[in-house]
Amino acid sequence: MLKAAHDSAVEQEDSASRHGEMTSWDINDIKLPQDVSQTDWFQEWPDSYVKHIYSSEDKNAQRHHSSWAMRNTNNHNSRILKKSCLGVVVCGNDCSTLDGRKIYLRPAICDKARQKQQRKCCPNCNGPLRLLSCRGHGGYPVTNFWRHEGQFIFFQSKGAHDHPRPETKLEAEARRSIQKAKTAFSPSSPRLKRIQEIESLTGAMPTQEPLPSILSKPESQAPPVNFMGCFNKSCPEPTPSSCSERLPQPRRAGEDRAGDGPAWSRSLAQHVLPVAKGPHDPFRSGGHDSLQGDGSCGEKSPLTSSGSCLSAPPYPAPQGGLCPMAGGAQPHRQLSAPPRGCEGDRGGGRHQVCLNYCNNDMFLNLYPLQ
DNA sequence: AAGTGCGGGTAAA
DNA sequence: TTTACCCGCACTT
């Protein structure tokens, strides 16, 4: 994967250089270019040593989003925000789901939450979870840098991720919601009892239907068709997400929206199941990360304590963009963007198109739990 | 509850 | 000096 990552980086650099100013700066430069004629589409999965210039209007850039699990790192420089990669949480048993997928959970960003997370069990096999830390930057985690200058947001990544992609933030949130819902619907759940009572009174409530509407957070629900479309309230318009896999397809600076239809809306079914790939060494020791999993599985997760798991665990949920990740200003253009830019190709053809698969199979996986 | 950003602090190279 | 990382705090989601 490293070579592939490198190739990808080269590819991106090529692309960048074609567009001029892109590579002639470093995040630490005193002055950054302000004569940028084209800004990049937001990149949800930046990897390798890449730089991007986003519009300051880009919501995702404003929020310093990444689908990698990046935590804030203090670099004692308030002008440059630095984040380092937390890696990915894998199953200590290296299990696979029925459909052959590996478990790649998103490490919780919050230290406490991450410690809690590691005491939980694999949602698939109930085995211990293990944090596979990122060592893609000289043995240290990949770092991302963000800097706002004028009407642009400069992004620079150092290091190539040496581990599989975790769930995206929204996938992780969705999973948590599902778990909550499942807990709420455990046989002993008063809530479920109440619903059953109502059901028995009305005789009209199909058992299959109520669940989605009761999932804890509306924005975390999985609307059947538009699941990732506007999954998030922060996505005021149907943007083609992340077509995150597209290259930093340049757009004219200042050009923000126009009207092509969202590519993701017709990309449902394009996801190629990612089976564990990549150079990560699952047996690597914890190293510097004090939060490395201890392999114990002391705390029963709500999911497993009920004696069943999601019938087909959604992990790794389709590794792809979520609309909110593009909540910002990239509404179009990528429809014509050549698929060659798919970063996912690095992973061995993990993705075939540069579109947002809208996590349809996550959706399909989530529903069976009803 | 978890995510995010800031900043004080320490340690190692 | 630079880089990595820990921690607590405040604020947001």
mmCIF file of C-alpha atoms (C1' of nucleotides) in Angstrom:
data_model
loop_
_atom_site.group_PDB
_atom_site.id
_atom_site.type_symbol
_atom_site.label_atom_id
_atom_site.label_comp_id
_atom_site.label_asym_id
_atom_site.label_seq_id
_atom_site.Cartn_x
_atom_site.Cartn_y
_atom_site.Cartn_z
ATOM 1 C CA MET A 1 0.000 0.000 0.000
ATOM 2 C CA LEU A 2 2.852 2.287 0.677
ATOM 3 C CA LYS A 3 3.960 2.168 -2.865
ATOM 4 C CA ALA A 4 0.444 2.676 -3.965
ATOM 5 C CA ALA A 5 0.163 5.537 -1.559
ATOM 6 C CA HIS A 6 3.268 7.007 -2.999
ATOM 7 C CA ASP A 7 1.968 6.630 -6.481
ATOM 8 C CA SER A 8 -1.162 8.320 -5.412
ATOM 9 C CA ALA A 9 0.806 11.118 -3.890
ATOM 10 C CA VAL A 10 2.785 11.535 -7.031
ATOM 11 C CA GLU A 11 -0.378 11.514 -8.981
ATOM 12 C CA GLN A 12 -1.839 14.158 -6.794
ATOM 13 C CA GLU A 13 1.285 16.216 -6.878
ATOM 14 C CA ASP A 14 1.208 16.004 -10.624
ATOM 15 C CA SER A 15 -2.310 17.166 -10.572
ATOM 16 C CA ALA A 16 -1.425 19.900 -8.207
ATOM 17 C CA SER A 17 1.506 21.079 -10.200
ATOM 18 C CA ARG A 18 -0.652 21.248 -13.236
ATOM 19 C CA HIS A 19 -2.596 23.797 -11.403
ATOM 20 C CA GLY A 20 0.261 25.979 -10.488
ATOM 21 C CA GLU A 21 0.546 27.365 -7.041
ATOM 22 C CA MET A 22 -0.411 24.200 -5.288
ATOM 23 C CA THR A 23 2.976 22.878 -4.288
ATOM 24 C CA SER A 24 5.044 25.951 -4.048
ATOM 25 C CA TRP A 25 4.291 26.521 -0.438
ATOM 26 C CA ASP A 26 4.735 24.914 2.915
ATOM 27 C CA ILE A 27 2.344 25.201 5.773
ATOM 28 C CA ASN A 28 5.085 26.793 7.842
ATOM 29 C CA ASP A 29 5.841 29.508 5.350
ATOM 30 C CA ILE A 30 5.529 32.969 6.744
ATOM 31 C CA LYS A 31 3.466 33.948 3.749
ATOM 32 C CA LEU A 32 1.207 31.659 1.882
ATOM 33 C CA PRO A 33 0.074 32.296 -1.663
ATOM 34 C CA GLN A 34 -2.963 34.481 -1.990
ATOM 35 C CA ASP A 35 -3.037 34.550 -5.738
ATOM 36 C CA VAL A 36 -4.681 31.186 -5.903
ATOM 37 C CA SER A 37 -6.780 30.826 -8.967
ATOM 38 C CA GLN A 38 -8.213 27.438 -8.199
ATOM 39 C CA THR A 39 -9.086 25.811 -4.953
ATOM 40 C CA ASP A 40 -9.435 22.109 -4.331
ATOM 41 C CA TRP A 41 -12.460 20.026 -3.682
ATOM 42 C CA PHE A 42 -12.499 18.888 -0.145
ATOM 43 C CA GLN A 43 -10.583 15.680 0.380
ATOM 44 C CA GLU A 44 -12.098 13.355 2.864
ATOM 45 C CA TRP A 45 -9.254 10.868 2.881
ATOM 46 C CA PRO A 46 -6.096 12.854 2.392
ATOM 47 C CA ASP A 47 -3.091 10.611 2.412
ATOM 48 C CA SER A 48 0.606 10.821 1.795
ATOM 49 C CA TYR A 49 2.403 14.069 1.566
ATOM 50 C CA VAL A 50 -0.255 16.141 -0.032
ATOM 51 C CA LYS A 51 -1.237 19.759 0.107
ATOM 52 C CA HIS A 52 -4.548 21.294 -0.687
ATOM 53 C CA ILE A 53 -5.881 24.774 -0.853
ATOM 54 C CA TYR A 54 -9.529 25.018 0.008
ATOM 55 C CA SER A 55 -11.855 27.904 -0.161
ATOM 56 C CA SER A 56 -12.464 29.499 3.182
ATOM 57 C CA GLU A 57 -16.124 28.993 2.345
ATOM 58 C CA ASP A 58 -15.697 25.265 2.380
ATOM 59 C CA LYS A 59 -17.524 24.022 5.417
ATOM 60 C CA ASN A 60 -15.529 20.858 5.736
ATOM 61 C CA ALA A 61 -12.294 22.706 5.530
ATOM 62 C CA GLN A 62 -13.540 25.183 8.051
ATOM 63 C CA ARG A 63 -14.204 22.347 10.417
ATOM 64 C CA HIS A 64 -10.920 20.644 9.654
ATOM 65 C CA HIS A 65 -12.755 17.472 8.850
ATOM 66 C CA SER A 66 -11.125 14.242 7.904
ATOM 67 C CA SER A 67 -12.488 10.769 7.704
ATOM 68 C CA TRP A 68 -9.312 9.516 9.238
ATOM 69 C CA ALA A 69 -9.581 9.650 12.995
ATOM 70 C CA MET A 70 -7.499 12.702 13.675
ATOM 71 C CA ARG A 71 -6.987 14.186 17.070
ATOM 72 C CA ASN A 72 -5.857 17.616 17.912
ATOM 73 C CA THR A 73 -2.203 17.918 18.747
ATOM 74 C CA ASN A 74 -0.730 20.892 20.462
ATOM 75 C CA ASN A 75 2.004 22.379 18.396
ATOM 76 C CA HIS A 76 2.065 25.584 20.388
ATOM 77 C CA ASN A 77 1.228 27.504 17.310
ATOM 78 C CA SER A 78 -2.187 29.028 17.297
ATOM 79 C CA ARG A 79 -1.995 29.875 13.627
ATOM 80 C CA ILE A 80 -1.497 26.341 12.473
ATOM 81 C CA LEU A 81 -3.787 23.622 13.673
ATOM 82 C CA LYS A 82 -2.080 20.301 13.873
ATOM 83 C CA LYS A 83 -3.805 16.962 14.087
ATOM 84 C CA SER A 84 -2.384 13.489 14.308
ATOM 85 C CA CYS A 85 -3.903 10.223 13.241
ATOM 86 C CA LEU A 86 -5.186 7.779 15.800
ATOM 87 C CA GLY A 87 -5.149 4.827 13.460
ATOM 88 C CA VAL A 88 -7.935 2.320 13.401
ATOM 89 C CA VAL A 89 -9.558 -0.039 15.861
ATOM 90 C CA VAL A 90 -9.451 -3.634 14.699
ATOM 91 C CA CYS A 91 -10.633 -6.920 16.065
ATOM 92 C CA GLY A 92 -7.985 -8.635 18.137
ATOM 93 C CA ASN A 93 -9.100 -11.916 16.645
ATOM 94 C CA ASP A 94 -8.799 -10.566 13.157
ATOM 95 C CA CYS A 95 -12.280 -11.844 12.470
ATOM 96 C CA SER A 96 -14.276 -11.246 9.335
ATOM 97 C CA THR A 97 -17.942 -10.667 8.875
ATOM 98 C CA LEU A 98 -20.073 -13.107 6.988
ATOM 99 C CA ASP A 99 -19.533 -11.163 3.849
ATOM 100 C CA GLY A 100 -15.814 -11.195 4.308
ATOM 101 C CA ARG A 101 -15.260 -7.771 5.625
ATOM 102 C CA LYS A 102 -12.868 -6.858 8.353
ATOM 103 C CA ILE A 103 -13.675 -4.832 11.390
ATOM 104 C CA TYR A 104 -12.261 -1.349 11.118
ATOM 105 C CA LEU A 105 -13.806 0.820 13.757
ATOM 106 C CA ARG A 106 -13.161 4.480 14.158
ATOM 107 C CA PRO A 107 -11.076 5.248 17.198
ATOM 108 C CA ALA A 108 -12.839 7.658 19.479
ATOM 109 C CA ILE A 109 -11.147 11.012 19.349
ATOM 110 C CA CYS A 110 -11.691 11.834 22.966
ATOM 111 C CA ASP A 111 -9.108 10.108 25.151
ATOM 112 C CA LYS A 112 -11.623 8.956 27.686
ATOM 113 C CA ALA A 113 -14.002 7.715 25.074
ATOM 114 C CA ARG A 114 -11.182 5.858 23.404
ATOM 115 C CA GLN A 115 -10.239 4.089 26.588
ATOM 116 C CA LYS A 116 -13.830 3.131 27.044
ATOM 117 C CA GLN A 117 -14.026 2.001 23.477
ATOM 118 C CA GLN A 118 -11.113 -0.337 23.904
ATOM 119 C CA ARG A 119 -12.740 -2.074 26.790
ATOM 120 C CA LYS A 120 -15.565 -3.045 24.549
ATOM 121 C CA CYS A 121 -15.704 -6.089 22.358
ATOM 122 C CA CYS A 122 -15.678 -6.724 18.701
ATOM 123 C CA PRO A 123 -19.195 -6.284 17.413
ATOM 124 C CA ASN A 124 -18.695 -9.217 15.126
ATOM 125 C CA CYS A 125 -16.999 -11.931 17.157
ATOM 126 C CA ASN A 126 -17.093 -10.487 20.624
ATOM 127 C CA GLY A 127 -13.347 -10.677 20.792
ATOM 128 C CA PRO A 128 -11.138 -7.937 22.142
ATOM 129 C CA LEU A 129 -10.684 -4.761 20.211
ATOM 130 C CA ARG A 130 -7.280 -3.457 19.449
ATOM 131 C CA LEU A 131 -6.128 -0.032 18.466
ATOM 132 C CA LEU A 132 -3.872 -0.166 15.490
ATOM 133 C CA SER A 133 -1.982 3.046 15.789
ATOM 134 C CA CYS A 134 -0.818 5.017 12.831
ATOM 135 C CA ARG A 135 2.897 5.016 12.190
ATOM 136 C CA GLY A 136 2.935 6.397 8.772
ATOM 137 C CA HIS A 137 5.182 9.333 9.401
ATOM 138 C CA GLY A 138 8.602 8.085 10.345
ATOM 139 C CA GLY A 139 7.119 5.739 12.873
ATOM 140 C CA TYR A 140 4.841 8.421 14.222
ATOM 141 C CA PRO A 141 1.277 9.126 13.317
ATOM 142 C CA VAL A 142 0.461 10.923 10.132
ATOM 143 C CA THR A 143 -0.049 14.584 10.850
ATOM 144 C CA ASN A 144 -2.375 17.030 9.195
ATOM 145 C CA PHE A 145 -1.963 20.757 9.326
ATOM 146 C CA TRP A 146 -4.584 23.386 8.778
ATOM 147 C CA ARG A 147 -4.031 27.061 8.361
ATOM 148 C CA HIS A 148 -6.503 29.769 7.508
ATOM 149 C CA GLU A 149 -5.060 32.601 5.476
ATOM 150 C CA GLY A 150 -7.231 35.148 3.816
ATOM 151 C CA GLN A 151 -9.851 33.555 1.660
ATOM 152 C CA PHE A 152 -8.165 30.198 1.662
ATOM 153 C CA ILE A 153 -7.638 27.331 3.985
ATOM 154 C CA PHE A 154 -4.334 25.587 3.502
ATOM 155 C CA PHE A 155 -4.028 21.932 4.250
ATOM 156 C CA GLN A 156 -0.903 19.855 4.406
ATOM 157 C CA SER A 157 -0.531 16.193 5.253
ATOM 158 C CA LYS A 158 2.699 14.571 6.354
ATOM 159 C CA GLY A 159 3.040 10.835 6.222
ATOM 160 C CA ALA A 160 1.183 7.998 4.552
ATOM 161 C CA HIS A 161 -1.317 6.086 6.587
ATOM 162 C CA ASP A 162 -0.061 2.571 7.177
ATOM 163 C CA HIS A 163 -3.369 1.135 8.257
ATOM 164 C CA PRO A 164 -6.797 0.588 6.820
ATOM 165 C CA ARG A 165 -9.345 3.298 6.812
ATOM 166 C CA PRO A 166 -11.617 3.439 9.805
ATOM 167 C CA GLU A 167 -15.285 4.133 9.635
ATOM 168 C CA THR A 168 -16.068 7.703 8.913
ATOM 169 C CA LYS A 169 -17.305 9.833 11.683
ATOM 170 C CA LEU A 170 -20.874 9.556 10.567
ATOM 171 C CA GLU A 171 -20.694 5.848 10.176
ATOM 172 C CA ALA A 172 -19.390 5.591 13.702
ATOM 173 C CA GLU A 173 -22.136 7.849 14.947
ATOM 174 C CA ALA A 174 -24.712 5.841 13.095
ATOM 175 C CA ARG A 175 -23.382 2.675 14.616
ATOM 176 C CA ARG A 176 -23.607 4.133 18.082
ATOM 177 C CA SER A 177 -27.149 5.171 17.432
ATOM 178 C CA ILE A 178 -28.013 1.730 16.232
ATOM 179 C CA GLN A 179 -26.491 0.238 19.327
ATOM 180 C CA LYS A 180 -28.489 2.593 21.470
ATOM 181 C CA ALA A 181 -31.603 1.696 19.599
ATOM 182 C CA LYS A 182 -30.856 -1.939 19.938
ATOM 183 C CA THR A 183 -30.357 -1.551 23.649
ATOM 184 C CA ALA A 184 -33.588 0.344 23.871
ATOM 185 C CA PHE A 185 -35.300 -2.505 22.100
ATOM 186 C CA SER A 186 -33.901 -5.287 24.152
ATOM 187 C CA PRO A 187 -36.647 -7.591 25.417
ATOM 188 C CA SER A 188 -36.518 -6.024 28.841
ATOM 189 C CA SER A 189 -36.703 -2.548 27.490
ATOM 190 C CA PRO A 190 -39.588 -0.600 28.981
ATOM 191 C CA ARG A 191 -39.674 1.328 25.796
ATOM 192 C CA LEU A 192 -40.191 -1.745 23.746
ATOM 193 C CA LYS A 193 -42.812 -2.985 26.150
ATOM 194 C CA ARG A 194 -44.631 0.264 25.838
ATOM 195 C CA ILE A 195 -44.544 0.047 22.106
ATOM 196 C CA GLN A 196 -45.785 -3.488 22.253
ATOM 197 C CA GLU A 197 -48.604 -2.368 24.457
ATOM 198 C CA ILE A 198 -49.529 0.308 22.022
ATOM 199 C CA GLU A 199 -49.221 -2.157 19.266
ATOM 200 C CA SER A 200 -51.516 -4.585 20.948
ATOM 201 C CA LEU A 201 -54.026 -1.844 21.461
ATOM 202 C CA THR A 202 -53.959 -0.548 17.978
ATOM 203 C CA GLY A 203 -53.139 -3.775 16.305
ATOM 204 C CA ALA A 204 -51.738 -1.736 13.536
ATOM 205 C CA MET A 205 -48.099 -1.297 14.072
ATOM 206 C CA PRO A 206 -45.946 -3.550 11.989
ATOM 207 C CA THR A 207 -43.021 -4.630 14.021
ATOM 208 C CA GLN A 208 -40.610 -3.836 11.310
ATOM 209 C CA GLU A 209 -41.402 -0.255 10.858
ATOM 210 C CA PRO A 210 -41.143 1.657 14.052
ATOM 211 C CA LEU A 211 -37.500 1.250 14.621
ATOM 212 C CA PRO A 212 -36.088 3.674 12.166
ATOM 213 C CA SER A 213 -38.204 6.435 13.476
ATOM 214 C CA ILE A 214 -37.116 5.784 16.969
ATOM 215 C CA LEU A 215 -33.445 5.793 16.427
ATOM 216 C CA SER A 216 -32.066 8.200 18.870
ATOM 217 C CA LYS A 217 -30.943 10.954 16.640
ATOM 218 C CA PRO A 218 -32.844 11.958 13.571
ATOM 219 C CA GLU A 219 -29.736 12.829 11.712
ATOM 220 C CA SER A 220 -28.289 9.483 12.507
ATOM 221 C CA GLN A 221 -31.063 7.551 11.014
ATOM 222 C CA ALA A 222 -30.661 5.704 7.903
ATOM 223 C CA PRO A 223 -33.177 6.983 5.461
ATOM 224 C CA PRO A 224 -33.495 4.282 2.910
ATOM 225 C CA VAL A 225 -32.617 6.133 -0.182
ATOM 226 C CA ASN A 226 -30.952 9.244 0.879
ATOM 227 C CA PHE A 227 -29.035 7.718 3.646
ATOM 228 C CA MET A 228 -25.901 9.657 3.205
ATOM 229 C CA GLY A 229 -27.390 12.196 1.042
ATOM 230 C CA CYS A 230 -28.353 14.633 3.646
ATOM 231 C CA PHE A 231 -27.783 12.487 6.550
ATOM 232 C CA ASN A 232 -26.502 15.411 8.422
ATOM 233 C CA LYS A 233 -28.276 18.567 9.185
ATOM 234 C CA SER A 234 -25.122 20.416 8.515
ATOM 235 C CA CYS A 235 -25.577 19.515 4.932
ATOM 236 C CA PRO A 236 -27.889 22.187 3.762
ATOM 237 C CA GLU A 237 -27.804 21.117 0.222
ATOM 238 C CA PRO A 238 -27.303 17.842 -1.502
ATOM 239 C CA THR A 239 -23.658 17.988 -2.174
ATOM 240 C CA PRO A 240 -21.747 15.163 -3.690
ATOM 241 C CA SER A 241 -19.895 14.554 -0.756
ATOM 242 C CA SER A 242 -16.957 13.456 -0.588
ATOM 243 C CA CYS A 243 -16.637 12.404 -3.654
ATOM 244 C CA SER A 244 -13.962 12.523 -1.411
ATOM 245 C CA GLU A 245 -12.253 10.045 -3.458
ATOM 246 C CA ARG A 246 -11.906 12.311 -6.302
ATOM 247 C CA LEU A 247 -8.741 14.098 -6.867
ATOM 248 C CA PRO A 248 -8.430 17.525 -5.522
ATOM 249 C CA GLN A 249 -10.216 18.536 -8.570
ATOM 250 C CA PRO A 250 -9.542 22.176 -8.801
ATOM 251 C CA ARG A 251 -12.264 24.688 -9.030
ATOM 252 C CA ARG A 252 -11.993 28.302 -9.736
ATOM 253 C CA ALA A 253 -11.339 30.322 -6.655
ATOM 254 C CA GLY A 254 -14.474 31.945 -5.511
ATOM 255 C CA GLU A 255 -16.628 29.641 -7.507
ATOM 256 C CA ASP A 256 -18.778 27.844 -5.100
ATOM 257 C CA ARG A 257 -21.937 26.445 -6.319
ATOM 258 C CA ALA A 258 -23.753 25.630 -9.382
ATOM 259 C CA GLY A 259 -26.160 23.141 -10.256
ATOM 260 C CA ASP A 260 -25.096 19.729 -11.273
ATOM 261 C CA GLY A 261 -26.912 16.951 -9.594
ATOM 262 C CA PRO A 262 -25.122 15.259 -6.796
ATOM 263 C CA ALA A 263 -23.076 12.395 -7.982
ATOM 264 C CA TRP A 264 -23.585 10.478 -4.806
ATOM 265 C CA SER A 265 -27.272 10.315 -5.370
ATOM 266 C CA ARG A 266 -26.811 7.800 -8.041
ATOM 267 C CA SER A 267 -23.867 6.031 -6.685
ATOM 268 C CA LEU A 268 -25.573 3.550 -4.490
ATOM 269 C CA ALA A 269 -24.293 0.147 -5.248
ATOM 270 C CA GLN A 270 -20.938 1.062 -6.412
ATOM 271 C CA HIS A 271 -19.083 0.127 -3.365
ATOM 272 C CA VAL A 272 -16.633 -2.687 -3.640
ATOM 273 C CA LEU A 273 -16.382 -4.530 -0.428
ATOM 274 C CA PRO A 274 -13.087 -3.759 1.157
ATOM 275 C CA VAL A 275 -11.507 -6.791 2.595
ATOM 276 C CA ALA A 276 -8.587 -6.173 4.798
ATOM 277 C CA LYS A 277 -5.799 -4.796 2.823
ATOM 278 C CA GLY A 278 -2.822 -2.748 3.370
ATOM 279 C CA PRO A 279 0.503 -3.106 4.961
ATOM 280 C CA HIS A 280 -0.541 -2.772 8.479
ATOM 281 C CA ASP A 281 0.963 -5.211 10.823
ATOM 282 C CA PRO A 282 -1.686 -6.427 13.141
ATOM 283 C CA PHE A 283 0.873 -7.693 15.530
ATOM 284 C CA ARG A 284 2.656 -4.480 16.055
ATOM 285 C CA SER A 285 2.965 -3.523 19.647
ATOM 286 C CA GLY A 286 1.385 -0.528 21.149
ATOM 287 C CA GLY A 287 4.436 1.608 21.069
ATOM 288 C CA HIS A 288 4.070 5.154 22.109
ATOM 289 C CA ASP A 289 0.383 5.172 22.348
ATOM 290 C CA SER A 290 -0.464 4.921 25.955
ATOM 291 C CA LEU A 291 -4.008 4.210 25.051
ATOM 292 C CA GLN A 292 -3.182 1.136 23.138
ATOM 293 C CA GLY A 293 -5.658 -1.598 23.802
ATOM 294 C CA ASP A 294 -4.789 -4.058 26.457
ATOM 295 C CA GLY A 295 -6.614 -6.804 24.730
ATOM 296 C CA SER A 296 -8.948 -7.322 27.597
ATOM 297 C CA CYS A 297 -12.578 -7.412 27.009
ATOM 298 C CA GLY A 298 -13.881 -6.565 30.364
ATOM 299 C CA GLU A 299 -16.890 -4.528 29.548
ATOM 300 C CA LYS A 300 -19.737 -6.104 27.763
ATOM 301 C CA SER A 301 -20.878 -3.896 25.024
ATOM 302 C CA PRO A 302 -24.561 -3.347 24.801
ATOM 303 C CA LEU A 303 -24.388 -4.977 21.483
ATOM 304 C CA THR A 304 -22.991 -8.197 22.651
ATOM 305 C CA SER A 305 -24.518 -8.413 26.034
ATOM 306 C CA SER A 306 -27.842 -9.086 24.514
ATOM 307 C CA GLY A 307 -26.413 -12.200 23.086
ATOM 308 C CA SER A 308 -26.497 -11.161 19.522
ATOM 309 C CA CYS A 309 -24.693 -8.868 17.281
ATOM 310 C CA LEU A 310 -25.865 -6.926 14.390
ATOM 311 C CA SER A 311 -26.773 -9.611 12.035
ATOM 312 C CA ALA A 312 -24.286 -8.323 9.577
ATOM 313 C CA PRO A 313 -22.101 -5.795 11.222
ATOM 314 C CA PRO A 314 -21.668 -2.734 9.141
ATOM 315 C CA TYR A 315 -17.973 -2.523 9.462
ATOM 316 C CA PRO A 316 -16.091 -1.413 7.885
ATOM 317 C CA ALA A 317 -18.929 0.500 6.719
ATOM 318 C CA PRO A 318 -18.546 1.412 3.165
ATOM 319 C CA GLN A 319 -15.552 3.517 3.250
ATOM 320 C CA GLY A 320 -16.690 6.416 1.472
ATOM 321 C CA GLY A 321 -17.896 9.779 1.621
ATOM 322 C CA LEU A 322 -20.645 11.162 3.504
ATOM 323 C CA CYS A 323 -22.485 14.094 2.335
ATOM 324 C CA PRO A 324 -21.712 16.109 5.383
ATOM 325 C CA MET A 325 -18.129 15.736 4.681
ATOM 326 C CA ALA A 326 -18.783 17.811 1.750
ATOM 327 C CA GLY A 327 -21.260 19.952 3.422
ATOM 328 C CA GLY A 328 -19.397 22.769 2.011
ATOM 329 C CA ALA A 329 -18.966 24.110 -1.324
ATOM 330 C CA GLN A 330 -18.462 21.395 -3.777
ATOM 331 C CA PRO A 331 -21.727 20.784 -5.349
ATOM 332 C CA HIS A 332 -20.895 19.657 -8.792
ATOM 333 C CA ARG A 333 -18.001 19.403 -11.114
ATOM 334 C CA GLN A 334 -16.903 16.073 -9.869
ATOM 335 C CA LEU A 335 -19.519 14.549 -11.976
ATOM 336 C CA SER A 336 -17.150 15.094 -14.723
ATOM 337 C CA ALA A 337 -14.147 14.418 -12.652
ATOM 338 C CA PRO A 338 -12.224 11.489 -13.952
ATOM 339 C CA PRO A 339 -12.391 8.475 -11.724
ATOM 340 C CA ARG A 340 -8.725 8.004 -11.937
ATOM 341 C CA GLY A 341 -8.264 10.109 -8.944
ATOM 342 C CA CYS A 342 -9.823 7.665 -6.619
ATOM 343 C CA GLU A 343 -7.571 7.375 -3.685
ATOM 344 C CA GLY A 344 -9.285 4.178 -2.927
ATOM 345 C CA ASP A 345 -7.524 2.596 -5.807
ATOM 346 C CA ARG A 346 -4.489 2.663 -3.728
ATOM 347 C CA GLY A 347 -5.913 -0.008 -1.598
ATOM 348 C CA GLY A 348 -6.097 -2.363 -4.470
ATOM 349 C CA GLY A 349 -9.183 -1.337 -6.281
ATOM 350 C CA ARG A 350 -11.147 -0.819 -3.182
ATOM 351 C CA HIS A 351 -13.217 1.698 -4.976
ATOM 352 C CA GLN A 352 -14.060 1.668 -8.533
ATOM 353 C CA VAL A 353 -15.557 5.004 -8.874
ATOM 354 C CA CYS A 354 -15.016 8.295 -7.333
ATOM 355 C CA LEU A 355 -18.411 8.545 -5.975
ATOM 356 C CA ASN A 356 -20.060 8.351 -2.713
ATOM 357 C CA TYR A 357 -21.569 4.991 -2.277
ATOM 358 C CA CYS A 358 -23.871 6.546 0.197
ATOM 359 C CA ASN A 359 -23.144 3.732 2.491
ATOM 360 C CA ASN A 360 -25.899 1.747 1.091
ATOM 361 C CA ASP A 361 -24.584 -1.454 2.399
ATOM 362 C CA MET A 362 -24.181 0.019 5.763
ATOM 363 C CA PHE A 363 -27.803 0.842 5.495
ATOM 364 C CA LEU A 364 -28.600 -2.637 4.444
ATOM 365 C CA ASN A 365 -26.575 -3.934 7.280
ATOM 366 C CA LEU A 366 -28.172 -1.753 9.825
ATOM 367 C CA TYR A 367 -31.686 -2.677 9.021
ATOM 368 C CA PRO A 368 -31.427 -6.392 9.598
ATOM 369 C CA LEU A 369 -31.096 -5.763 13.272
ATOM 370 C CA GLN A 370 -34.761 -5.139 13.320
ATOM 371 C "C1'" DA B 1 -21.250 11.737 25.821
ATOM 372 C "C1'" DA B 2 -18.221 12.746 22.463
ATOM 373 C "C1'" DG B 3 -15.843 15.971 19.412
ATOM 374 C "C1'" DT B 4 -13.051 20.043 18.951
ATOM 375 C "C1'" DG B 5 -9.665 23.535 19.819
ATOM 376 C "C1'" DC B 6 -6.578 25.872 23.000
ATOM 377 C "C1'" DG B 7 -2.792 26.084 25.814
ATOM 378 C "C1'" DG B 8 0.294 24.694 29.838
ATOM 379 C "C1'" DG B 9 3.444 21.406 30.588
ATOM 380 C "C1'" DT B 10 7.052 17.475 29.960
ATOM 381 C "C1'" DA B 11 10.336 14.595 27.461
ATOM 382 C "C1'" DA B 12 13.382 13.235 23.880
ATOM 383 C "C1'" DA B 13 16.227 14.082 19.940
ATOM 384 C "C1'" DT C 1 14.669 24.234 18.940
ATOM 385 C "C1'" DT C 2 11.599 20.960 17.222
ATOM 386 C "C1'" DT C 3 8.468 17.359 17.667
ATOM 387 C "C1'" DA C 4 5.439 14.295 20.082
ATOM 388 C "C1'" DC C 5 2.362 13.733 23.555
ATOM 389 C "C1'" DC C 6 -0.195 14.229 28.129
ATOM 390 C "C1'" DC C 7 -3.525 16.743 30.496
ATOM 391 C "C1'" DG C 8 -7.264 19.919 31.699
ATOM 392 C "C1'" DC C 9 -10.404 23.275 30.326
ATOM 393 C "C1'" DA C 10 -14.135 25.440 27.721
ATOM 394 C "C1'" DC C 11 -17.161 25.133 24.269
ATOM 395 C "C1'" DT C 12 -19.956 22.769 20.668
ATOM 396 C "C1'" DT C 13 -22.563 19.090 18.666
#
